[in-house]
PDB file of C-alpha atoms and ligand atoms in Angstrom:
ATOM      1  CA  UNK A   1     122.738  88.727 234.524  1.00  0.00           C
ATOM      2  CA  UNK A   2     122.421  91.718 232.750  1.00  0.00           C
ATOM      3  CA  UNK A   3     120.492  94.729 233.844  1.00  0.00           C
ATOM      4  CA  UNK A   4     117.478  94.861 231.453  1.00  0.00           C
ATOM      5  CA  UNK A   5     116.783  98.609 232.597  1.00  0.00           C
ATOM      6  CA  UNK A   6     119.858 100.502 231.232  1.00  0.00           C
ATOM      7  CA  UNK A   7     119.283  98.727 228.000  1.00  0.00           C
ATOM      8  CA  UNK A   8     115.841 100.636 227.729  1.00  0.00           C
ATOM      9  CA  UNK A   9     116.322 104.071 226.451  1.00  0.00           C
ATOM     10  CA  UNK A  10     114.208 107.089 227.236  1.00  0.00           C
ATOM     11  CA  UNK A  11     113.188 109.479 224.839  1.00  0.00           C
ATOM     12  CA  UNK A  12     111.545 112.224 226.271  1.00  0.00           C
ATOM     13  CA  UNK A  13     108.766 114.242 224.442  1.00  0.00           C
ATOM     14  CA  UNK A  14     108.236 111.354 221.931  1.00  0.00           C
ATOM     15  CA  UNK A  15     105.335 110.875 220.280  1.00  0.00           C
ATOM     16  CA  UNK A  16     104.280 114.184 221.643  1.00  0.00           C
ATOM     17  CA  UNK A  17     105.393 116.987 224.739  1.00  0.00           C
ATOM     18  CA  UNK A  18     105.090 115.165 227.951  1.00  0.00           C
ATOM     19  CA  UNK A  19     105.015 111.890 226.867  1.00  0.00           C
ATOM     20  CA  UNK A  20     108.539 109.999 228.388  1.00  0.00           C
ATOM     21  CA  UNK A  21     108.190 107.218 225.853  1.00  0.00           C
ATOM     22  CA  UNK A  22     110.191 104.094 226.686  1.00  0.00           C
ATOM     23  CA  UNK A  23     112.249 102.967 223.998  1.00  0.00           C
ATOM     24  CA  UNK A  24     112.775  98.751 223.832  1.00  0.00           C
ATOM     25  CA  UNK A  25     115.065  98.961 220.748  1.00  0.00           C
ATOM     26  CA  UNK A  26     117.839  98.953 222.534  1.00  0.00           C
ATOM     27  CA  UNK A  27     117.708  96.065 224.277  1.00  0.00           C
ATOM     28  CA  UNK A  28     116.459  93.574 221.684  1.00  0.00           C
ATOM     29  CA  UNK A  29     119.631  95.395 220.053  1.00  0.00           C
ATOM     30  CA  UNK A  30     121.723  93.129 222.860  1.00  0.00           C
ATOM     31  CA  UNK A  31     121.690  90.046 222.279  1.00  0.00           C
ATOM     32  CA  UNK A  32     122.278  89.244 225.769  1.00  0.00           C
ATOM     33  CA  UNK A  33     119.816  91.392 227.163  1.00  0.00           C
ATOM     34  CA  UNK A  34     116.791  90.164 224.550  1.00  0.00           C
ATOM     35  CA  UNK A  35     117.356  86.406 225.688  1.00  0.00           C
ATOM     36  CA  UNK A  36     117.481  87.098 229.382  1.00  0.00           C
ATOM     37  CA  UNK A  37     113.966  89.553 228.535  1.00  0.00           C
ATOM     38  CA  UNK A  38     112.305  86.432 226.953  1.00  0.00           C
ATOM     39  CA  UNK A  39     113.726  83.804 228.973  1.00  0.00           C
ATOM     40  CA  UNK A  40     112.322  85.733 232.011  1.00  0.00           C
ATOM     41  CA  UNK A  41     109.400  86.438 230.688  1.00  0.00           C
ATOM     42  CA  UNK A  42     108.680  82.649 229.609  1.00  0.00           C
ATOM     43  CA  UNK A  43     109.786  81.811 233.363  1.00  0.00           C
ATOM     44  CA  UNK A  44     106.787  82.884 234.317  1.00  0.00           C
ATOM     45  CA  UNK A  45     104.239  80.618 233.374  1.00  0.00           C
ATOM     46  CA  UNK A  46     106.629  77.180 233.897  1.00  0.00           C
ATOM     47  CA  UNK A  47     104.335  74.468 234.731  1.00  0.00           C
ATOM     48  CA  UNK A  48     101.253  76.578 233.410  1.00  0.00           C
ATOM     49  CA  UNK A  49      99.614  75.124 230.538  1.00  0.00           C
ATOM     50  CA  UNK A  50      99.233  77.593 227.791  1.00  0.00           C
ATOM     51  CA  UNK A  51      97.800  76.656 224.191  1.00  0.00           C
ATOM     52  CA  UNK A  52      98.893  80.002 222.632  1.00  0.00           C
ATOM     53  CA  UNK A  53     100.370  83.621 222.618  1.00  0.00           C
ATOM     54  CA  UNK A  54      98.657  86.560 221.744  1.00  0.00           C
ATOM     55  CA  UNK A  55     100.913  89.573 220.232  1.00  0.00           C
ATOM     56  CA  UNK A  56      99.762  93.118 220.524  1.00  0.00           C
ATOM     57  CA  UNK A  57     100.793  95.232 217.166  1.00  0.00           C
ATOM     58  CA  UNK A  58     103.837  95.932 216.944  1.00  0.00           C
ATOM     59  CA  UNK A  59     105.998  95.726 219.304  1.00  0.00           C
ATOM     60  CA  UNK A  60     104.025  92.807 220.998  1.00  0.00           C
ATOM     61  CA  UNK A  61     105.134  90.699 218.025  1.00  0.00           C
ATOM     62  CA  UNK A  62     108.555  90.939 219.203  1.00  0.00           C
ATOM     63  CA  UNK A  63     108.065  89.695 222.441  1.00  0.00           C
ATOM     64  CA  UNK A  64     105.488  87.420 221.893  1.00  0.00           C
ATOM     65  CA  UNK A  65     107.181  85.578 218.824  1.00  0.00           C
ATOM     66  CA  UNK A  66     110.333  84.694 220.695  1.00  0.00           C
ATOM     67  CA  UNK A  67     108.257  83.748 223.756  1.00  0.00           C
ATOM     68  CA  UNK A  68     105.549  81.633 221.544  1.00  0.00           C
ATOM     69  CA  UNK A  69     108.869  79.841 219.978  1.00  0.00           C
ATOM     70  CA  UNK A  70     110.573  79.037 223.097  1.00  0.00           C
ATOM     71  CA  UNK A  71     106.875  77.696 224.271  1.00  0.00           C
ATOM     72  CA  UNK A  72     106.415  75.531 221.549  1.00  0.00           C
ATOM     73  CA  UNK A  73     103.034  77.119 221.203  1.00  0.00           C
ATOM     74  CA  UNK A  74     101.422  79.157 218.317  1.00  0.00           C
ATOM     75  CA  UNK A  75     100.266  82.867 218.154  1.00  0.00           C
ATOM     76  CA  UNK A  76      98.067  84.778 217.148  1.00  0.00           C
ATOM     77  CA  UNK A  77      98.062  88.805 216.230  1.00  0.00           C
ATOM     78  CA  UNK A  78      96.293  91.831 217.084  1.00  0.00           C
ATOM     79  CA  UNK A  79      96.312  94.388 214.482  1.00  0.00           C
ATOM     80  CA  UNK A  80      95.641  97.972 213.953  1.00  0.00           C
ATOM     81  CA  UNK A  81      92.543  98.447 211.994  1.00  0.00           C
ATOM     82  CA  UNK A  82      92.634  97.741 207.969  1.00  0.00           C
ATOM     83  CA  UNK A  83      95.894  94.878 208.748  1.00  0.00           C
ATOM     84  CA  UNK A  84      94.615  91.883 208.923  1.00  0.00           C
ATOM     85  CA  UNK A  85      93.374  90.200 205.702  1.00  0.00           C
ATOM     86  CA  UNK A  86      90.069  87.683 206.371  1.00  0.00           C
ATOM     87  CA  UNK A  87      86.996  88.398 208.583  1.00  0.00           C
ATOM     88  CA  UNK A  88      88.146  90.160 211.929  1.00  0.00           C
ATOM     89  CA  UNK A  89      86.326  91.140 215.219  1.00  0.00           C
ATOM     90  CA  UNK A  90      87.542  94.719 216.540  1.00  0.00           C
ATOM     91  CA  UNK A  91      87.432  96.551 219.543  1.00  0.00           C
ATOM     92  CA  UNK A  92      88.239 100.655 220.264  1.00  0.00           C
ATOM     93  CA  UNK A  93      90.154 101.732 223.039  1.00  0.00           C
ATOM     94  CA  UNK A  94      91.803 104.842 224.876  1.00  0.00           C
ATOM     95  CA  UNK A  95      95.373 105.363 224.442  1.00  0.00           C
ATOM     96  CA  UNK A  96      98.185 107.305 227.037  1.00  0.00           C
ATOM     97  CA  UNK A  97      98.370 109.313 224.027  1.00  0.00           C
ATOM     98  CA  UNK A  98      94.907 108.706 221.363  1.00  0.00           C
ATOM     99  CA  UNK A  99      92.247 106.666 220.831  1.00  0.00           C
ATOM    100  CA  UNK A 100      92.523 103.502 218.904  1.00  0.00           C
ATOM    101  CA  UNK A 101      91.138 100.518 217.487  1.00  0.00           C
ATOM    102  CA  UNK A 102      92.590  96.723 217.718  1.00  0.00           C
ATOM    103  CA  UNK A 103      91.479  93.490 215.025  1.00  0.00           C
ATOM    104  CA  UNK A 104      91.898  89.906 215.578  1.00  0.00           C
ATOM    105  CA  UNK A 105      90.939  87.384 213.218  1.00  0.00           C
ATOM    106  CA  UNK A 106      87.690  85.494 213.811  1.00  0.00           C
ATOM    107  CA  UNK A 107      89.232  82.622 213.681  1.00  0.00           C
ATOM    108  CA  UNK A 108      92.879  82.658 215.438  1.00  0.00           C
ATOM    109  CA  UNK A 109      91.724  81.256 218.546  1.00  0.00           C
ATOM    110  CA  UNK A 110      89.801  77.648 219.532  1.00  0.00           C
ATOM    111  CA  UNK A 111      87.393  78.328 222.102  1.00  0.00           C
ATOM    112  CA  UNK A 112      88.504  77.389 225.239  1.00  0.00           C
ATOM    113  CA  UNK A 113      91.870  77.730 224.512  1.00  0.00           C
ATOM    114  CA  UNK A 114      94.753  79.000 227.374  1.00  0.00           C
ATOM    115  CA  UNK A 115      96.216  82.082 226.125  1.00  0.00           C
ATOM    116  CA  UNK A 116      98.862  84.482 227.347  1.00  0.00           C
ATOM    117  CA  UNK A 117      98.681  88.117 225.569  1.00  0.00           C
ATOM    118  CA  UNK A 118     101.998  89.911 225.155  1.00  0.00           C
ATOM    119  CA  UNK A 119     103.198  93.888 224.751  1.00  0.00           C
ATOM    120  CA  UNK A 120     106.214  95.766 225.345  1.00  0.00           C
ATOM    121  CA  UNK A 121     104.710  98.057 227.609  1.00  0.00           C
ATOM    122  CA  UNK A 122     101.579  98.702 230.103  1.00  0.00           C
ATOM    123  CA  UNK A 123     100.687 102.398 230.606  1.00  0.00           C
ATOM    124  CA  UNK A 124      96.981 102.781 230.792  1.00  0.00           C
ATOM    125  CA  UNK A 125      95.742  99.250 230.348  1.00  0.00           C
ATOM    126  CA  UNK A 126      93.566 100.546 227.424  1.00  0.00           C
ATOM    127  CA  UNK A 127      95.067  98.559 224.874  1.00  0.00           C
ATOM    128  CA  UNK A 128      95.852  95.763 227.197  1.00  0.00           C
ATOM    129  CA  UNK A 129      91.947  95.803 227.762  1.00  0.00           C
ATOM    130  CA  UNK A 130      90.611  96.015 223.994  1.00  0.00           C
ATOM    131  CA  UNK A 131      93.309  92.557 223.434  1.00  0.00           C
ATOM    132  CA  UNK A 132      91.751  91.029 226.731  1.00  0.00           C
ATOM    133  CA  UNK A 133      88.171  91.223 224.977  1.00  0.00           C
ATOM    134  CA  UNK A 134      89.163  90.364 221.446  1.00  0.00           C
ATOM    135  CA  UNK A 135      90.482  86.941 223.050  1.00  0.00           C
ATOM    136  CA  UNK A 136      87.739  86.553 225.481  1.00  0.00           C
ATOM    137  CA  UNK A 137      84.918  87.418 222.166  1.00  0.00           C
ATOM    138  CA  UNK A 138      86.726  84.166 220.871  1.00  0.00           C
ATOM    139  CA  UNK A 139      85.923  82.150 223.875  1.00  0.00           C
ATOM    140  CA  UNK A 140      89.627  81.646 224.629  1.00  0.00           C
ATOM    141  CA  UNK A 141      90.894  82.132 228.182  1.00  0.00           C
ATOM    142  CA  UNK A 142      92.702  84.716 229.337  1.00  0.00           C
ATOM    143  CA  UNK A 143      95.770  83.274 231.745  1.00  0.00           C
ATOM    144  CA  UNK A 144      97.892  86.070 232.094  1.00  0.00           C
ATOM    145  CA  UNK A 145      98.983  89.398 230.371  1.00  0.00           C
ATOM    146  CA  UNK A 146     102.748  90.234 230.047  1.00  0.00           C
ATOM    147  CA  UNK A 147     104.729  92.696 229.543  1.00  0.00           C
ATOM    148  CA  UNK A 148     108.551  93.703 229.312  1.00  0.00           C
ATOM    149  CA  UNK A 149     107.696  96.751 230.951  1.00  0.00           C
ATOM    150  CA  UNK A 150     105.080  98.646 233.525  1.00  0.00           C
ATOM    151  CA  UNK A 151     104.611 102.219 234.578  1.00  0.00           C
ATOM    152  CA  UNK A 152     102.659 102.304 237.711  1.00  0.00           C
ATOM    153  CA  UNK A 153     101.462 105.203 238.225  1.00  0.00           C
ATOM    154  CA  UNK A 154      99.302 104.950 234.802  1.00  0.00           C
ATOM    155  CA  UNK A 155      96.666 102.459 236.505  1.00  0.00           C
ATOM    156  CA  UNK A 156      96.937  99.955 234.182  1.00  0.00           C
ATOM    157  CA  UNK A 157      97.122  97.181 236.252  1.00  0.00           C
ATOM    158  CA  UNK A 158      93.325  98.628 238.123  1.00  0.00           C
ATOM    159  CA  UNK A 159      92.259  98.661 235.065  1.00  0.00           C
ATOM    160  CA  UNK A 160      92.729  94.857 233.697  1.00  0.00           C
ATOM    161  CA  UNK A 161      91.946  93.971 237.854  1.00  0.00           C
ATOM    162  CA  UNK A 162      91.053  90.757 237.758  1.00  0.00           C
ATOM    163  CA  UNK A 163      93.530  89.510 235.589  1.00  0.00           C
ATOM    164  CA  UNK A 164      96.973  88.119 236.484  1.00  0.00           C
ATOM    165  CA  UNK A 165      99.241  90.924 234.785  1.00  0.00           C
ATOM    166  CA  UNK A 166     103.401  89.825 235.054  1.00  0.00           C
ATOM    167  CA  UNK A 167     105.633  92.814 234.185  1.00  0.00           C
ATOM    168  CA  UNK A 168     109.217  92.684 234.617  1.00  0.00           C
ATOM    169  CA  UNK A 169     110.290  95.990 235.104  1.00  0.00           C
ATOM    170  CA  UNK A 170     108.678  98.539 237.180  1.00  0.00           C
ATOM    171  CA  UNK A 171     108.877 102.505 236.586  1.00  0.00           C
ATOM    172  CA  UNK A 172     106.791 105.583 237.451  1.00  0.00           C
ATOM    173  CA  UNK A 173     105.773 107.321 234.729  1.00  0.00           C
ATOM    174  CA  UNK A 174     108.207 110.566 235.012  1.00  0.00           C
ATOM    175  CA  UNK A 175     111.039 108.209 235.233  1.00  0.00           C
TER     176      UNK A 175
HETATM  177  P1  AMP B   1      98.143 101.820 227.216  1.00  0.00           P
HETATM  178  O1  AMP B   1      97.008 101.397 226.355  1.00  0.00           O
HETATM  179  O2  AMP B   1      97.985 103.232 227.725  1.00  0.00           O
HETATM  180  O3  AMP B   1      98.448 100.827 228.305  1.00  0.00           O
HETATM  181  O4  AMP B   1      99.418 101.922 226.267  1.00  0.00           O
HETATM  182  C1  AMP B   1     100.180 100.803 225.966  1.00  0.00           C
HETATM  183  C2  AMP B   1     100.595 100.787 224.527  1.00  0.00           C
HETATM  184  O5  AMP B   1     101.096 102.046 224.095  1.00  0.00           O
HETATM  185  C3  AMP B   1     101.705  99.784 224.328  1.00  0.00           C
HETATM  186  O6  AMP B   1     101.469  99.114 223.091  1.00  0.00           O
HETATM  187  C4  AMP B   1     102.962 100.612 224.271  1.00  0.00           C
HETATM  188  O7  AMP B   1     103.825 100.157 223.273  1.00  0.00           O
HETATM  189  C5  AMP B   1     102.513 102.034 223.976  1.00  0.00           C
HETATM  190  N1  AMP B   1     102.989 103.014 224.951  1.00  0.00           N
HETATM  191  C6  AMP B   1     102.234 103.754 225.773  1.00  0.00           C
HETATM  192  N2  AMP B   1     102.958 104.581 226.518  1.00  0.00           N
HETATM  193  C7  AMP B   1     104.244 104.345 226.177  1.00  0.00           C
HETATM  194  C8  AMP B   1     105.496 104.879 226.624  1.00  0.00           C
HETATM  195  N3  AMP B   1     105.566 105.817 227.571  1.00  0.00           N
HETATM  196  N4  AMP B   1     106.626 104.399 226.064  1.00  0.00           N
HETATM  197  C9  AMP B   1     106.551 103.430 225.106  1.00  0.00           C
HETATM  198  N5  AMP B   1     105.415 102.907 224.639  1.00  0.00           N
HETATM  199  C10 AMP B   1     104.266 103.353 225.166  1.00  0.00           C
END
C-alpha cells in the first residue's frame, strides 16, 4: 500500500499569503498512488446503489471520472460560471480564499436519481454546499460527498451536516 499523504505536496502561500494549498498533482503523477486513491475512494460506497457521479470543476473531474468509470455509472459536471454550453442552473458560494459561483446543466441529472459528488479537497464546505444544491435543484439525491482530501479544522464537514461526507485523508489546516 502506498502512503497517499507523501504523494500530496504542500505549497505554502499559494494562491495567496497564508493559504497552505494542498497540491494533488503529485499523486495522480504515481501511478500507483492514483489507483489506490480511486480504488479507495470507490470502496466506499460497495453495495450502495449509485446512478451517477457528480465532478466539481476541476480537479473534481479527475477524481470523479476515474471513480464514475470504475462504477460503471455516468457523470455529470459542475462548472465555473460561462463553461457549460446549454441552459444551466447556478448557485454562489464562499470560498477559503473568494467568492464564487458553480453551473450545472438543467438537464444532467433524472430526478430521483442516487448521486455521489466528488472534489479533491474539503476546506470550508462552501463549494461542497453550492454542488449539494445544484444536484438537489435537480431532484437527484444526494448519497454521499467525497473527497481525496479534508482539513478539519475548516468546518466543512458542520457545514454540509447532514450529509454523509467520506474523506480519505485527514489534515489540520496549518499542516
Ligand atoms: P471550500 O469551498 O472552502 O471547501 O474549498 C474547496 C475547494 O477549494 C476545492 O475545490 C479545493 O480544490 C479548493 N481548495 C480550498 N482550499 C484548498 C487548499 N488549501 N489546497 C488545495 N485546494 C484547496
Amino acid at each position: 500500500m502506498t502512503n497517499l499523504s507523501s504523494l500530496i505536496r504542500n505549497v505554502p502561500d499559494f494562491p495567496k499569503p497564508g493559504i497552505q494549498f494542498k497540491d494533488i498533482t503529485t499523486l495522480i503523477q504515481d501511478a500507483r498512488g492514483f489507483h489506490q486513491a480511486i480504488d479507495q475512494m470507490v470502496a466506499v460506497y460497495a453495495g450502495e446503489k449509485i446512478n451517477c457521479l457528480v465532478g466539481v470543476e476541476a480537479r473534481g473531474f479527475i477524481f470523479a471520472s476515474a471513480m464514475a468509470w470504475q462504477m460503471g455509472v455516468g457523470m455529470a459536471l459542475v462548472r465555473k460560471p460561462g463553461k457549460l454550453p446549454a441552459a444551466t442552473l447556478s448557485e454562489s458560494f464562499s470560498l477559503e480564499y473568494g467568492q464564487d459561483a458553480l453551473e450545472i446543466h438543467s438537464d444532467a441529472l433524472a430526478a430521483n436519481s442516487k448521486v455521489v459528488i466528488v472534489d479533491d479537497l474539503l476546506a470550508t464546505g462552501g463549494t461542497m454546499l453550492a454542488a449539494v444544491r445544484l444536484v438537489e435543484r435537480l431532484q437527484a439525491k444526494v448519497v454521499g460527498c467525497s473527497f481525496l482530501i479534508e482539513l478539519d479544522r475548516l468546518g466543512g464537514r458542520q457545514v454540509l451536516q447532514g450529509y454523509r461526507v467520506e474523506s480519505l485523508l485527514h489534515y489540520f489546516d496549518s499542516e
